[in-house]
Amino acid sequence: MKTILVTGGAGFIGSNLVQLLLRERPQWTVVNLDKLTYAGNAESLADLRSDPRHIFVRGDIANAELVEHLIRSHDVSAVLNLAAESHVDRSILGPGIFVETNVSGTQVLLEAARLSKVNRFVQISTDEVYGSLGKTGKFSEDSPLKPSSPYSASKTAADLLALSYGHTFGLDVVVTRCSNNYGPYQFPEKLIPLMIANALEGRKLPVYGDGQQIRDWIHVDDHCRAILAALEKGVKGEVYNIGSDNEWPNLSIVNRIIEMLGKGAIEYVKDRPGHDRRYAIDARKAHAQLGWSPQIPFAEGLQRTVDWYVENRGWWERVRTGEYRSYYERNYGAR
Ligand code: NAD
Ligand code: DAU
């Protein structure tokens, strides 16, 4: 029996991961530390409310005392660090909190893991650490790190801090760098859920610039399975790219969503400052060393995701609160 500390477990990937861990490893206990920022939602974990294997703690990963107490008192054997400020556009409007949570918060966790001699620390990083690609090629684990936004710069700092704790202190660290996730429980500020929710509410679908930027999409369950594989089979000190060989220009994604819903009108808006043009992941190392490969074809995963947002309108309507509306106005202008 193992106790795992998952941070950010009330967010999009975190809530899907906690469900998957308890499904796939029924003997495990998950301590879920989440600050419940605008992006965290306890409702996403409603199914686990009476499950004794899930211990939810509302708190900040940057709170050293709390983190050390949790690791020691629950005898945590591994940490999966997902807690982060995760939205590029918000990092352009206000970078400070990205440094506090993504950089300082990660360092606090690493220090606590080191002091408590945790067996493994998995840092959930991102392909955005590599910056942007031209028309050809893919990111490998050896590609240079060239983050473009305050978000990706803060994630790169966290990623390198994690590796430095391995190198300097011998902490058992594994880093995963995944491409764009989609699926249920994603906050409706990110491309796919934003387009679905706006179309369902009869709002315009804001496409940045020419809409020809390319992202490499992976279903969140495939990413979560990769995180579990990294925890169990990853080699100490190694970095694993995670991706699904599934590149699409933004405009084709938006058009597919319009087609699936039978409604929605595009509005071209001012481009994101410093917008990365293309991401593409070479995940061969994860296939070879983790024995992992993605299982969900995009057409099926996207249809399931659209259906989920249609069927769970209450979930995303409730998170479109006053805070969301004021962010929306600041990012897109009043409309
Ligand atoms: P999210 O914004 O949906 O969730 C982040 C969660 O972290 C929220 O529940 C929030 O309340 C919590 N949190 C924020 N600050 C915290 C703090 N100081 N202490 C404790 N909890 C805090 O993000 P997501 O899309 O689920 O991403 C999860 C992780 O995966 C992030 O580290 C992100 O960088 C990484 N990632 C995301 C993607 C993607 O496509 N979404 C791809 C690759 C990597
Ligand atoms: O690649 C992994 C990263 O993917 C993660 O590390 C980040 O946490 C996650 O947010 C995501 O970053 P992106 O910036 O790629 O995702 P986002 O959904 O914000 O945007 C996807 C693309 O769609 C991007 O090219 C910008 C564009 N876009 C986005 C929004 C919100 C639009 O054209 N209009 C929009 O309104």
Short mmCIF file of C-alpha atoms and ligand atoms in Angstrom, two decimals:
data_model
loop_
_atom_site.label_atom_id
_atom_site.label_comp_id
_atom_site.label_asym_id
_atom_site.label_seq_id
_atom_site.Cartn_x
_atom_site.Cartn_y
_atom_site.Cartn_z
CA MET A 1 0.00 0.00 0.00
CA LYS A 2 1.23 3.44 -0.95
CA THR A 3 0.31 7.00 -0.11
CA ILE A 4 0.83 9.48 -2.91
CA LEU A 5 0.72 13.26 -2.58
CA VAL A 6 -0.94 14.77 -5.66
CA THR A 7 -0.83 18.56 -5.83
CA GLY A 8 -3.32 20.49 -7.94
CA GLY A 9 -5.69 17.54 -7.79
CA ALA A 10 -8.82 19.70 -8.08
CA GLY A 11 -7.71 21.09 -11.44
CA PHE A 12 -8.29 19.69 -14.90
CA ILE A 13 -5.52 17.10 -15.19
CA GLY A 14 -5.26 16.60 -11.41
CA SER A 15 -8.90 15.63 -10.94
CA ASN A 16 -8.72 13.20 -13.87
CA LEU A 17 -5.46 11.81 -12.44
CA VAL A 18 -6.82 11.26 -8.91
CA GLN A 19 -9.78 9.33 -10.37
CA LEU A 20 -7.47 7.26 -12.55
CA LEU A 21 -5.01 6.46 -9.75
CA LEU A 22 -7.74 5.23 -7.42
CA ARG A 23 -9.29 3.20 -10.25
CA GLU A 24 -6.02 1.63 -11.45
CA ARG A 25 -4.35 1.24 -8.04
CA PRO A 26 -7.23 0.52 -5.63
CA GLN A 27 -4.89 -0.13 -2.67
CA TRP A 28 -3.37 3.35 -2.79
CA THR A 29 -4.30 6.43 -0.78
CA VAL A 30 -4.13 9.87 -2.42
CA VAL A 31 -3.52 13.01 -0.39
CA ASN A 32 -4.71 15.83 -2.63
CA LEU A 33 -3.27 19.28 -1.83
CA ASP A 34 -4.95 22.07 -3.75
CA LYS A 35 -5.33 25.78 -3.08
CA LEU A 36 -8.67 25.90 -4.93
CA THR A 37 -7.78 28.92 -7.03
CA TYR A 38 -10.26 29.98 -9.72
CA ALA A 39 -9.10 26.87 -11.65
CA GLY A 40 -9.60 24.36 -8.85
CA ASN A 41 -13.04 22.91 -8.34
CA ALA A 42 -13.99 20.50 -5.57
CA GLU A 43 -17.07 19.59 -7.64
CA SER A 44 -14.79 17.75 -10.07
CA LEU A 45 -14.04 15.29 -7.24
CA ALA A 46 -17.65 14.82 -6.12
CA ASP A 47 -17.55 11.06 -6.90
CA LEU A 48 -14.81 10.64 -4.27
CA ARG A 49 -16.58 12.50 -1.47
CA SER A 50 -17.10 9.44 0.70
CA ASP A 51 -14.02 7.51 -0.45
CA PRO A 52 -11.59 7.10 2.48
CA ARG A 53 -8.70 6.60 0.01
CA HIS A 54 -8.95 10.27 -1.00
CA ILE A 55 -7.82 12.89 1.53
CA PHE A 56 -8.46 16.41 0.29
CA VAL A 57 -6.52 19.28 1.87
CA ARG A 58 -7.11 22.87 0.85
CA GLY A 59 -3.74 24.65 0.97
CA ASP A 60 -0.82 26.21 -0.85
CA ILE A 61 2.18 24.24 -2.13
CA ALA A 62 4.29 27.26 -1.14
CA ASN A 63 3.39 26.71 2.55
CA ALA A 64 6.47 24.79 3.75
CA GLU A 65 5.08 23.93 7.17
CA LEU A 66 1.89 22.47 5.74
CA VAL A 67 3.67 20.53 3.01
CA GLU A 68 6.21 19.01 5.44
CA HIS A 69 3.45 18.12 7.88
CA LEU A 70 1.40 16.38 5.17
CA ILE A 71 4.32 14.37 3.83
CA ARG A 72 5.40 13.22 7.30
CA SER A 73 2.01 12.63 8.90
CA HIS A 74 0.70 10.59 5.95
CA ASP A 75 4.00 8.82 5.34
CA VAL A 76 3.91 9.91 1.69
CA SER A 77 6.09 7.78 -0.57
CA ALA A 78 5.82 9.83 -3.78
CA VAL A 79 4.84 13.32 -4.91
CA LEU A 80 3.13 14.11 -8.22
CA ASN A 81 3.36 17.88 -8.65
CA LEU A 82 0.62 19.26 -10.87
CA ALA A 83 -0.26 22.40 -8.90
CA ALA A 84 0.39 25.44 -11.05
CA GLU A 85 -0.96 28.56 -12.57
CA SER A 86 -1.50 27.06 -16.00
CA HIS A 87 -2.91 29.63 -18.42
CA VAL A 88 -0.57 31.46 -20.81
CA ASP A 89 -2.93 34.43 -21.34
CA ARG A 90 -3.23 35.02 -17.60
CA SER A 91 0.57 34.94 -17.28
CA ILE A 92 0.72 37.80 -19.78
CA LEU A 93 -1.82 39.83 -17.78
CA GLY A 94 -0.15 39.10 -14.39
CA PRO A 95 3.10 37.09 -14.22
CA GLY A 96 3.81 37.44 -10.45
CA ILE A 97 1.64 34.61 -9.19
CA PHE A 98 3.19 32.29 -11.81
CA VAL A 99 6.58 32.74 -10.15
CA GLU A 100 5.12 32.34 -6.64
CA THR A 101 3.29 29.10 -7.35
CA ASN A 102 5.14 27.48 -10.23
CA VAL A 103 8.69 28.33 -9.14
CA SER A 104 8.70 28.99 -5.37
CA GLY A 105 5.91 26.50 -4.68
CA THR A 106 7.74 23.75 -6.55
CA GLN A 107 10.96 24.51 -4.65
CA VAL A 108 9.11 24.24 -1.33
CA LEU A 109 7.74 20.84 -2.36
CA LEU A 110 11.14 19.62 -3.51
CA GLU A 111 12.75 20.68 -0.25
CA ALA A 112 10.08 18.93 1.81
CA ALA A 113 10.41 15.80 -0.34
CA ARG A 114 14.18 15.85 0.16
CA LEU A 115 14.00 16.36 3.93
CA SER A 116 11.40 13.63 4.32
CA LYS A 117 13.27 11.24 2.00
CA VAL A 118 10.33 10.72 -0.33
CA ASN A 119 11.02 7.84 -2.76
CA ARG A 120 10.06 9.66 -5.97
CA PHE A 121 9.10 13.15 -7.11
CA VAL A 122 7.38 13.48 -10.50
CA GLN A 123 7.36 17.03 -11.85
CA ILE A 124 4.56 17.56 -14.37
CA SER A 125 6.19 19.90 -16.83
CA THR A 126 5.12 20.97 -20.31
CA ASP A 127 6.27 20.94 -23.94
CA GLU A 128 6.13 24.76 -23.76
CA VAL A 129 9.58 24.69 -22.13
CA TYR A 130 10.97 24.11 -25.64
CA GLY A 131 9.44 27.26 -27.15
CA SER A 132 8.16 27.22 -30.72
CA LEU A 133 8.90 25.05 -33.77
CA GLY A 134 9.08 25.95 -37.46
CA LYS A 135 7.09 24.05 -40.06
CA THR A 136 8.98 20.78 -39.56
CA GLY A 137 10.61 18.76 -36.78
CA LYS A 138 9.50 17.74 -33.31
CA PHE A 139 10.66 18.43 -29.76
CA SER A 140 12.87 15.72 -28.32
CA GLU A 141 14.01 15.61 -24.69
CA ASP A 142 17.31 17.10 -25.88
CA SER A 143 15.80 20.09 -27.67
CA PRO A 144 17.03 23.42 -26.26
CA LEU A 145 14.84 25.02 -23.60
CA LYS A 146 13.52 28.33 -24.97
CA PRO A 147 10.31 29.25 -23.16
CA SER A 148 8.40 32.19 -24.62
CA SER A 149 5.76 33.27 -22.08
CA PRO A 150 5.94 34.02 -18.35
CA TYR A 151 3.96 30.79 -17.87
CA SER A 152 6.40 28.63 -19.80
CA ALA A 153 9.42 30.41 -18.28
CA SER A 154 8.10 29.67 -14.78
CA LYS A 155 7.46 26.03 -15.73
CA THR A 156 10.99 25.77 -17.15
CA ALA A 157 12.41 27.11 -13.89
CA ALA A 158 10.41 24.52 -11.95
CA ASP A 159 11.44 21.72 -14.32
CA LEU A 160 15.13 22.63 -13.94
CA LEU A 161 14.85 23.06 -10.18
CA ALA A 162 13.41 19.55 -9.97
CA LEU A 163 16.29 18.15 -12.04
CA SER A 164 18.78 20.10 -9.91
CA TYR A 165 17.41 18.48 -6.73
CA GLY A 166 18.14 15.13 -8.36
CA HIS A 167 21.60 16.13 -9.49
CA THR A 168 22.69 17.94 -6.33
CA PHE A 169 20.88 16.16 -3.51
CA GLY A 170 20.19 12.77 -5.05
CA LEU A 171 16.40 13.18 -4.80
CA ASP A 172 14.69 10.67 -7.10
CA VAL A 173 13.16 13.02 -9.66
CA VAL A 174 11.38 12.25 -12.94
CA VAL A 175 10.10 15.02 -15.24
CA THR A 176 7.31 14.67 -17.80
CA ARG A 177 6.79 17.22 -20.57
CA CYS A 178 3.40 16.81 -22.17
CA SER A 179 1.64 18.54 -25.07
CA ASN A 180 -1.85 20.14 -25.05
CA ASN A 181 -4.44 18.15 -23.10
CA TYR A 182 -8.17 18.05 -23.75
CA GLY A 183 -11.03 16.22 -22.04
CA PRO A 184 -13.61 16.62 -19.25
CA TYR A 185 -13.22 19.10 -16.35
CA GLN A 186 -10.98 21.54 -18.27
CA PHE A 187 -11.56 25.14 -17.22
CA PRO A 188 -13.41 26.97 -20.01
CA GLU A 189 -10.61 29.49 -20.58
CA LYS A 190 -8.57 27.00 -22.63
CA LEU A 191 -9.18 26.66 -26.38
CA ILE A 192 -11.38 23.55 -26.64
CA PRO A 193 -13.74 24.05 -23.67
CA LEU A 194 -13.91 27.81 -24.33
CA MET A 195 -15.06 27.22 -27.90
CA ILE A 196 -17.62 24.59 -26.85
CA ALA A 197 -19.03 26.72 -24.01
CA ASN A 198 -19.16 29.92 -26.10
CA ALA A 199 -20.91 28.11 -28.96
CA LEU A 200 -23.47 26.62 -26.56
CA GLU A 201 -24.11 30.07 -25.05
CA GLY A 202 -24.41 31.76 -28.44
CA ARG A 203 -21.23 33.84 -27.92
CA LYS A 204 -18.56 34.43 -30.56
CA LEU A 205 -15.59 32.03 -30.77
CA PRO A 206 -12.42 34.17 -30.41
CA VAL A 207 -9.62 32.89 -32.66
CA TYR A 208 -6.24 34.54 -32.12
CA GLY A 209 -4.46 35.96 -35.18
CA ASP A 210 -4.83 33.81 -38.31
CA GLY A 211 -5.75 30.63 -36.38
CA GLN A 212 -2.96 28.70 -38.11
CA GLN A 213 -0.97 28.05 -34.93
CA ILE A 214 -0.47 24.33 -34.43
CA ARG A 215 -0.90 22.36 -31.21
CA ASP A 216 -0.35 18.61 -30.63
CA TRP A 217 -3.43 17.34 -28.75
CA ILE A 218 -3.60 14.44 -26.30
CA HIS A 219 -6.56 13.15 -24.30
CA VAL A 220 -6.14 13.82 -20.57
CA ASP A 221 -6.59 10.10 -19.71
CA ASP A 222 -3.64 9.23 -21.94
CA HIS A 223 -1.54 11.88 -20.17
CA CYS A 224 -2.62 10.55 -16.76
CA ARG A 225 -1.65 7.00 -17.73
CA ALA A 226 1.75 8.37 -18.77
CA ILE A 227 2.17 10.05 -15.36
CA LEU A 228 1.41 6.75 -13.63
CA ALA A 229 3.92 4.99 -15.90
CA ALA A 230 6.54 7.66 -15.13
CA LEU A 231 5.94 7.17 -11.41
CA GLU A 232 6.28 3.39 -11.61
CA LYS A 233 8.71 2.82 -14.47
CA GLY A 234 10.54 6.10 -15.05
CA VAL A 235 14.30 6.11 -14.61
CA LYS A 236 15.62 8.40 -11.88
CA GLY A 237 16.76 11.77 -13.26
CA GLU A 238 15.17 11.27 -16.68
CA VAL A 239 12.85 13.51 -18.68
CA TYR A 240 9.99 12.04 -20.75
CA ASN A 241 8.12 13.81 -23.54
CA ILE A 242 4.46 12.83 -23.66
CA GLY A 243 2.39 13.35 -26.79
CA SER A 244 -0.01 11.71 -29.16
CA ASP A 245 1.27 12.56 -32.69
CA ASN A 246 -1.83 14.63 -33.25
CA GLU A 247 -1.09 18.07 -34.70
CA TRP A 248 -3.87 20.42 -35.75
CA PRO A 249 -4.10 24.12 -36.59
CA ASN A 250 -6.38 25.91 -34.12
CA LEU A 251 -8.81 26.87 -36.86
CA SER A 252 -9.53 23.26 -37.83
CA ILE A 253 -10.21 22.38 -34.19
CA VAL A 254 -12.64 25.29 -33.88
CA ASN A 255 -14.36 24.36 -37.17
CA ARG A 256 -14.73 20.73 -36.05
CA ILE A 257 -16.37 21.88 -32.81
CA ILE A 258 -18.78 24.10 -34.75
CA GLU A 259 -19.63 21.15 -36.99
CA MET A 260 -20.18 18.78 -34.05
CA LEU A 261 -22.46 21.24 -32.23
CA GLY A 262 -24.17 22.51 -35.36
CA LYS A 263 -23.61 26.07 -34.14
CA GLY A 264 -20.98 28.73 -33.37
CA ALA A 265 -19.54 31.75 -35.18
CA ILE A 266 -15.83 32.56 -35.32
CA GLU A 267 -14.51 36.02 -34.50
CA TYR A 268 -10.86 36.74 -35.31
CA VAL A 269 -9.29 38.69 -32.43
CA LYS A 270 -5.92 40.27 -31.71
CA ASP A 271 -3.15 37.69 -31.52
CA ARG A 272 -1.65 36.55 -28.19
CA PRO A 273 1.62 38.50 -27.60
CA GLY A 274 4.64 36.26 -28.25
CA HIS A 275 2.33 33.48 -29.51
CA ASP A 276 4.18 30.19 -30.14
CA ARG A 277 3.51 29.03 -33.70
CA ARG A 278 3.82 25.27 -33.50
CA TYR A 279 4.34 22.47 -30.98
CA ALA A 280 4.99 18.82 -31.86
CA ILE A 281 6.20 16.11 -29.53
CA ASP A 282 8.48 13.17 -30.17
CA ALA A 283 7.41 10.70 -27.47
CA ARG A 284 9.50 7.70 -28.56
CA LYS A 285 11.50 7.65 -25.32
CA ALA A 286 8.30 7.29 -23.26
CA HIS A 287 7.13 4.49 -25.56
CA ALA A 288 10.42 2.64 -25.19
CA GLN A 289 11.25 3.21 -21.50
CA LEU A 290 7.80 3.53 -19.91
CA GLY A 291 5.99 0.99 -22.10
CA TRP A 292 3.35 3.66 -22.53
CA SER A 293 1.45 4.71 -25.64
CA PRO A 294 -1.68 6.80 -26.14
CA GLN A 295 -4.92 4.88 -26.58
CA ILE A 296 -7.62 7.42 -27.40
CA PRO A 297 -8.02 8.44 -31.07
CA PHE A 298 -8.66 12.17 -31.48
CA ALA A 299 -12.00 11.89 -33.31
CA GLU A 300 -13.38 9.73 -30.50
CA GLY A 301 -11.84 11.78 -27.68
CA LEU A 302 -13.03 15.10 -29.09
CA GLN A 303 -16.58 13.78 -29.59
CA ARG A 304 -16.63 12.46 -26.00
CA THR A 305 -15.36 15.82 -24.75
CA VAL A 306 -17.98 17.81 -26.68
CA ASP A 307 -20.67 15.45 -25.34
CA TRP A 308 -19.36 15.90 -21.77
CA TYR A 309 -19.62 19.71 -21.95
CA VAL A 310 -23.12 19.45 -23.45
CA GLU A 311 -24.21 17.08 -20.67
CA ASN A 312 -22.43 18.90 -17.81
CA ARG A 313 -23.48 22.45 -18.51
CA GLY A 314 -23.99 23.14 -14.79
CA TRP A 315 -20.30 22.39 -14.08
CA TRP A 316 -18.92 24.99 -16.47
CA GLU A 317 -21.72 27.52 -15.95
CA ARG A 318 -20.94 27.58 -12.24
CA VAL A 319 -17.23 28.23 -12.82
CA ARG A 320 -17.95 31.15 -15.15
CA THR A 321 -18.19 33.41 -12.12
CA GLY A 322 -17.50 37.12 -11.54
CA GLU A 323 -13.74 36.45 -11.50
CA TYR A 324 -14.02 34.67 -14.86
CA ARG A 325 -16.04 37.47 -16.39
CA SER A 326 -13.55 40.12 -15.32
CA TYR A 327 -10.63 38.03 -16.70
CA TYR A 328 -12.57 37.55 -19.95
CA GLU A 329 -13.05 41.29 -20.31
CA ARG A 330 -9.40 42.02 -19.59
CA ASN A 331 -8.19 39.41 -22.08
CA TYR A 332 -10.67 39.84 -24.92
CA GLY A 333 -12.07 43.33 -24.26
CA ALA A 334 -15.70 43.94 -23.25
CA ARG A 335 -18.08 42.10 -25.59
P1 NAD B 1 -5.42 23.75 -13.95
O1 NAD B 1 -5.21 25.22 -13.99
O2 NAD B 1 -6.69 23.18 -14.47
O3 NAD B 1 -5.25 23.21 -12.46
C1 NAD B 1 -4.25 23.69 -11.60
C2 NAD B 1 -4.65 23.31 -10.18
O4 NAD B 1 -3.60 23.75 -9.30
C3 NAD B 1 -5.94 23.96 -9.69
O5 NAD B 1 -6.77 23.03 -9.05
C4 NAD B 1 -5.46 25.03 -8.70
O6 NAD B 1 -6.40 25.29 -7.67
C5 NAD B 1 -4.20 24.38 -8.17
N1 NAD B 1 -3.24 25.35 -7.64
C6 NAD B 1 -2.84 26.51 -8.22
N2 NAD B 1 -1.97 27.15 -7.42
C7 NAD B 1 -1.78 26.36 -6.33
C8 NAD B 1 -0.98 26.45 -5.16
N3 NAD B 1 -0.17 27.51 -4.96
N4 NAD B 1 -1.03 25.45 -4.25
C9 NAD B 1 -1.85 24.40 -4.44
N5 NAD B 1 -2.64 24.25 -5.52
C10 NAD B 1 -2.60 25.22 -6.45
O7 NAD B 1 -4.16 23.13 -14.72
P2 NAD B 1 -4.05 21.79 -15.57
O8 NAD B 1 -4.33 22.08 -16.99
O9 NAD B 1 -4.77 20.70 -14.89
O10 NAD B 1 -2.47 21.54 -15.45
C11 NAD B 1 -1.93 20.77 -14.39
C12 NAD B 1 -0.43 20.71 -14.53
O11 NAD B 1 -0.07 20.11 -15.77
C13 NAD B 1 0.24 22.07 -14.51
O12 NAD B 1 1.45 21.96 -13.81
C14 NAD B 1 0.51 22.36 -15.98
O13 NAD B 1 1.62 23.21 -16.13
C15 NAD B 1 0.79 20.97 -16.51
N6 NAD B 1 0.48 20.75 -17.93
C16 NAD B 1 -0.75 21.08 -18.43
C17 NAD B 1 -1.03 20.80 -19.76
C18 NAD B 1 -2.38 21.13 -20.36
O14 NAD B 1 -2.54 21.01 -21.57
N7 NAD B 1 -3.38 21.51 -19.59
C19 NAD B 1 -0.06 20.19 -20.58
C20 NAD B 1 1.20 19.89 -20.03
C21 NAD B 1 1.44 20.15 -18.69
O1 DAU B 2 1.38 22.65 -24.59
C1 DAU B 2 1.03 22.44 -23.26
C2 DAU B 2 0.32 23.66 -22.73
O2 DAU B 2 -0.94 23.70 -23.37
C3 DAU B 2 0.16 23.64 -21.21
O3 DAU B 2 1.43 23.70 -20.62
C4 DAU B 2 -0.70 24.82 -20.73
O4 DAU B 2 -0.95 24.71 -19.34
C5 DAU B 2 -2.03 24.77 -21.48
O5 DAU B 2 -2.80 25.89 -21.13
C6 DAU B 2 -1.79 24.75 -22.99
O6 DAU B 2 -1.24 26.02 -23.44
P1 DAU B 2 -1.75 26.71 -24.81
O7 DAU B 2 -1.45 28.15 -24.74
O8 DAU B 2 -1.29 25.95 -26.01
O9 DAU B 2 -3.34 26.41 -24.66
P2 DAU B 2 -4.63 27.31 -24.92
O10 DAU B 2 -5.81 26.41 -24.79
O11 DAU B 2 -4.63 28.56 -24.10
O12 DAU B 2 -4.47 27.72 -26.43
C7 DAU B 2 -4.36 26.75 -27.46
C8 DAU B 2 -4.19 27.48 -28.77
O13 DAU B 2 -5.41 28.18 -29.07
C9 DAU B 2 -3.11 28.56 -28.74
O14 DAU B 2 -2.46 28.60 -30.00
C10 DAU B 2 -3.88 29.85 -28.51
C11 DAU B 2 -5.20 29.58 -29.21
N1 DAU B 2 -6.37 30.28 -28.63
C12 DAU B 2 -6.59 30.13 -27.30
C13 DAU B 2 -7.65 30.79 -26.69
C14 DAU B 2 -7.88 30.65 -25.21
C15 DAU B 2 -7.21 31.05 -29.42
O15 DAU B 2 -7.01 31.16 -30.65
N2 DAU B 2 -8.25 31.69 -28.83
C16 DAU B 2 -8.50 31.61 -27.50
O16 DAU B 2 -9.47 32.27 -27.01
#
